[in-house]
Amino acid sequence: MKLVIDISEYQKYISETQWDLLATVLDGVIIRIVYGTTFDTNATNAIQHSVDRCLPWTAYGWVDPTKSMNAQQTKFRQAIDIHNPPSIFNDYEQYWTNWEAYMKQDL
Protein backbone atom coordinates (compact mmCIF):
# COMPACT_ATOMS: atom_id res chain seq x y z
CA MET A 1 0.00 0.00 0.00
CA LYS A 2 1.15 3.55 -0.78
CA LEU A 3 0.45 6.55 1.45
CA VAL A 4 -0.30 9.79 -0.38
CA ILE A 5 -1.81 13.04 0.89
CA ASP A 6 -3.81 15.78 -0.81
CA ILE A 7 -2.49 19.31 -0.26
CA SER A 8 -4.23 22.61 -1.04
CA GLU A 9 -4.27 26.13 0.35
CA TYR A 10 -6.14 24.74 3.36
CA GLN A 11 -2.83 23.18 4.47
CA LYS A 12 -0.67 26.26 3.86
CA TYR A 13 0.46 26.38 7.48
CA ILE A 14 2.26 23.04 7.53
CA SER A 15 5.62 23.80 9.14
CA GLU A 16 9.06 22.73 7.92
CA THR A 17 9.21 20.25 10.79
CA GLN A 18 5.83 18.78 9.87
CA TRP A 19 6.95 18.43 6.23
CA ASP A 20 10.10 16.67 7.45
CA LEU A 21 8.01 14.26 9.51
CA LEU A 22 5.54 13.66 6.69
CA ALA A 23 8.40 12.89 4.32
CA THR A 24 9.39 9.92 6.50
CA VAL A 25 6.05 8.16 5.90
CA LEU A 26 4.65 9.48 2.61
CA ASP A 27 5.03 7.88 -0.78
CA GLY A 28 3.83 10.99 -2.60
CA VAL A 29 1.77 14.16 -2.63
CA ILE A 30 -1.22 15.23 -4.72
CA ILE A 31 -1.29 19.01 -4.94
CA ARG A 32 -4.23 21.18 -5.96
CA ILE A 33 -2.96 23.79 -8.41
CA VAL A 34 -6.28 25.26 -9.50
CA TYR A 35 -9.92 25.31 -8.47
CA GLY A 36 -12.59 26.57 -10.80
CA THR A 37 -11.05 29.70 -12.28
CA THR A 38 -8.66 30.39 -9.39
CA PHE A 39 -5.05 29.39 -8.82
CA ASP A 40 -4.37 27.61 -5.53
CA THR A 41 -2.18 29.99 -3.49
CA ASN A 42 -0.29 27.14 -1.80
CA ALA A 43 0.62 25.14 -4.92
CA THR A 44 4.11 26.53 -5.49
CA ASN A 45 4.96 26.15 -1.79
CA ALA A 46 3.68 22.56 -1.61
CA ILE A 47 5.48 21.59 -4.81
CA GLN A 48 8.75 23.02 -3.49
CA HIS A 49 8.38 21.21 -0.16
CA SER A 50 7.73 17.95 -2.01
CA VAL A 51 10.70 18.40 -4.35
CA ASP A 52 13.01 19.41 -1.47
CA ARG A 53 12.16 16.13 0.26
CA CYS A 54 12.32 13.99 -2.90
CA LEU A 55 8.61 13.18 -2.63
CA PRO A 56 6.92 12.38 -5.93
CA TRP A 57 4.04 14.75 -6.61
CA THR A 58 1.26 15.24 -9.08
CA ALA A 59 -1.42 17.86 -9.50
CA TYR A 60 -5.17 18.17 -9.51
CA GLY A 61 -7.76 20.80 -10.25
CA TRP A 62 -11.17 21.06 -8.62
CA VAL A 63 -13.94 21.56 -11.15
CA ASP A 64 -16.54 24.19 -10.21
CA PRO A 65 -19.93 23.45 -11.78
CA THR A 66 -20.95 27.12 -11.44
CA LYS A 67 -18.13 28.39 -13.68
CA SER A 68 -17.76 28.28 -17.44
CA MET A 69 -16.03 25.11 -18.61
CA ASN A 70 -14.04 27.12 -21.18
CA ALA A 71 -12.85 29.56 -18.51
CA GLN A 72 -11.82 26.65 -16.28
CA GLN A 73 -9.96 24.93 -19.11
CA THR A 74 -8.05 28.15 -19.74
CA LYS A 75 -7.11 28.46 -16.06
CA PHE A 76 -6.15 24.76 -15.88
CA ARG A 77 -3.84 25.22 -18.88
CA GLN A 78 -2.26 28.28 -17.28
CA ALA A 79 -1.68 26.38 -14.02
CA ILE A 80 -0.12 23.50 -15.96
CA ASP A 81 2.19 25.94 -17.77
CA ILE A 82 3.23 27.49 -14.44
CA HIS A 83 3.83 24.27 -12.49
CA ASN A 84 4.61 21.70 -15.20
CA PRO A 85 3.15 18.77 -13.24
CA PRO A 86 4.02 15.20 -14.24
CA SER A 87 0.28 14.57 -14.54
CA ILE A 88 -2.97 16.28 -13.61
CA PHE A 89 -6.34 15.00 -12.46
CA ASN A 90 -9.72 16.67 -12.30
CA ASP A 91 -11.53 16.58 -8.97
CA TYR A 92 -15.30 16.23 -9.32
CA GLU A 93 -17.05 16.09 -5.99
CA GLN A 94 -19.97 17.35 -3.97
CA TYR A 95 -20.84 20.95 -4.63
CA TRP A 96 -22.54 22.95 -1.90
CA THR A 97 -25.02 25.56 -3.06
CA ASN A 98 -24.58 27.61 0.11
CA TRP A 99 -20.81 27.97 0.66
CA GLU A 100 -21.23 30.43 3.54
CA ALA A 101 -23.25 27.86 5.49
CA TYR A 102 -20.82 25.10 4.56
CA MET A 103 -17.80 27.07 5.77
CA LYS A 104 -19.61 27.63 9.11
CA GLN A 105 -20.22 23.85 9.16
CA ASP A 106 -23.96 24.52 9.12
CA LEU A 107 -24.59 21.41 7.06
C-alpha atoms as one frame of an Amber mdcrd trajectory, in Angstrom:
protein
   0.000   0.000   0.000   1.146   3.547  -0.782   0.453   6.547   1.450  -0.299
   9.788  -0.385  -1.810  13.042   0.888  -3.810  15.780  -0.813  -2.488  19.311
  -0.265  -4.226  22.608  -1.044  -4.267  26.133   0.353  -6.137  24.741   3.361
  -2.834  23.178   4.474  -0.667  26.258   3.864   0.465  26.378   7.485   2.261
  23.039   7.528   5.620  23.797   9.139   9.065  22.735   7.922   9.206  20.251
  10.795   5.834  18.785   9.875   6.950  18.434   6.233  10.104  16.672   7.447
   8.007  14.256   9.514   5.539  13.662   6.688   8.402  12.888   4.324   9.388
   9.918   6.500   6.049   8.156   5.902   4.647   9.479   2.614   5.030   7.881
  -0.778   3.834  10.993  -2.597   1.775  14.160  -2.628  -1.217  15.228  -4.721
  -1.290  19.013  -4.938  -4.228  21.181  -5.960  -2.957  23.790  -8.407  -6.281
  25.262  -9.503  -9.922  25.308  -8.465 -12.587  26.573 -10.804 -11.045  29.699
 -12.281  -8.656  30.393  -9.386  -5.045  29.388  -8.824  -4.371  27.611  -5.527
  -2.183  29.985  -3.489  -0.293  27.142  -1.802   0.620  25.144  -4.917   4.111
  26.530  -5.488   4.960  26.145  -1.794   3.680  22.563  -1.613   5.482  21.586
  -4.807   8.750  23.017  -3.492   8.384  21.207  -0.158   7.732  17.950  -2.014
  10.697  18.402  -4.352  13.008  19.413  -1.471  12.159  16.128   0.259  12.323
  13.993  -2.900   8.609  13.176  -2.631   6.920  12.378  -5.933   4.044  14.753
  -6.614   1.260  15.237  -9.075  -1.419  17.862  -9.497  -5.171  18.174  -9.512
  -7.762  20.802 -10.254 -11.170  21.064  -8.623 -13.945  21.558 -11.145 -16.544
  24.185 -10.208 -19.933  23.452 -11.781 -20.947  27.116 -11.437 -18.131  28.391
 -13.676 -17.762  28.284 -17.442 -16.027  25.111 -18.614 -14.041  27.124 -21.179
 -12.846  29.559 -18.511 -11.822  26.651 -16.279  -9.957  24.932 -19.107  -8.054
  28.151 -19.740  -7.109  28.463 -16.057  -6.152  24.760 -15.880  -3.835  25.215
 -18.879  -2.263  28.284 -17.280  -1.681  26.379 -14.023  -0.119  23.502 -15.955
   2.192  25.941 -17.766   3.227  27.490 -14.440   3.834  24.268 -12.489   4.609
  21.697 -15.199   3.155  18.768 -13.240   4.025  15.197 -14.236   0.279  14.570
 -14.542  -2.968  16.280 -13.611  -6.336  14.999 -12.463  -9.722  16.665 -12.298
 -11.534  16.576  -8.974 -15.296  16.232  -9.325 -17.053  16.093  -5.989 -19.969
  17.350  -3.969 -20.843  20.947  -4.633 -22.537  22.954  -1.902 -25.015  25.561
  -3.063 -24.575  27.606   0.108 -20.810  27.969   0.660 -21.233  30.427   3.535
 -23.252  27.864   5.489 -20.820  25.102   4.555 -17.796  27.073   5.771 -19.609
  27.625   9.112 -20.222  23.848   9.164 -23.960  24.521   9.117 -24.587  21.412
   7.059
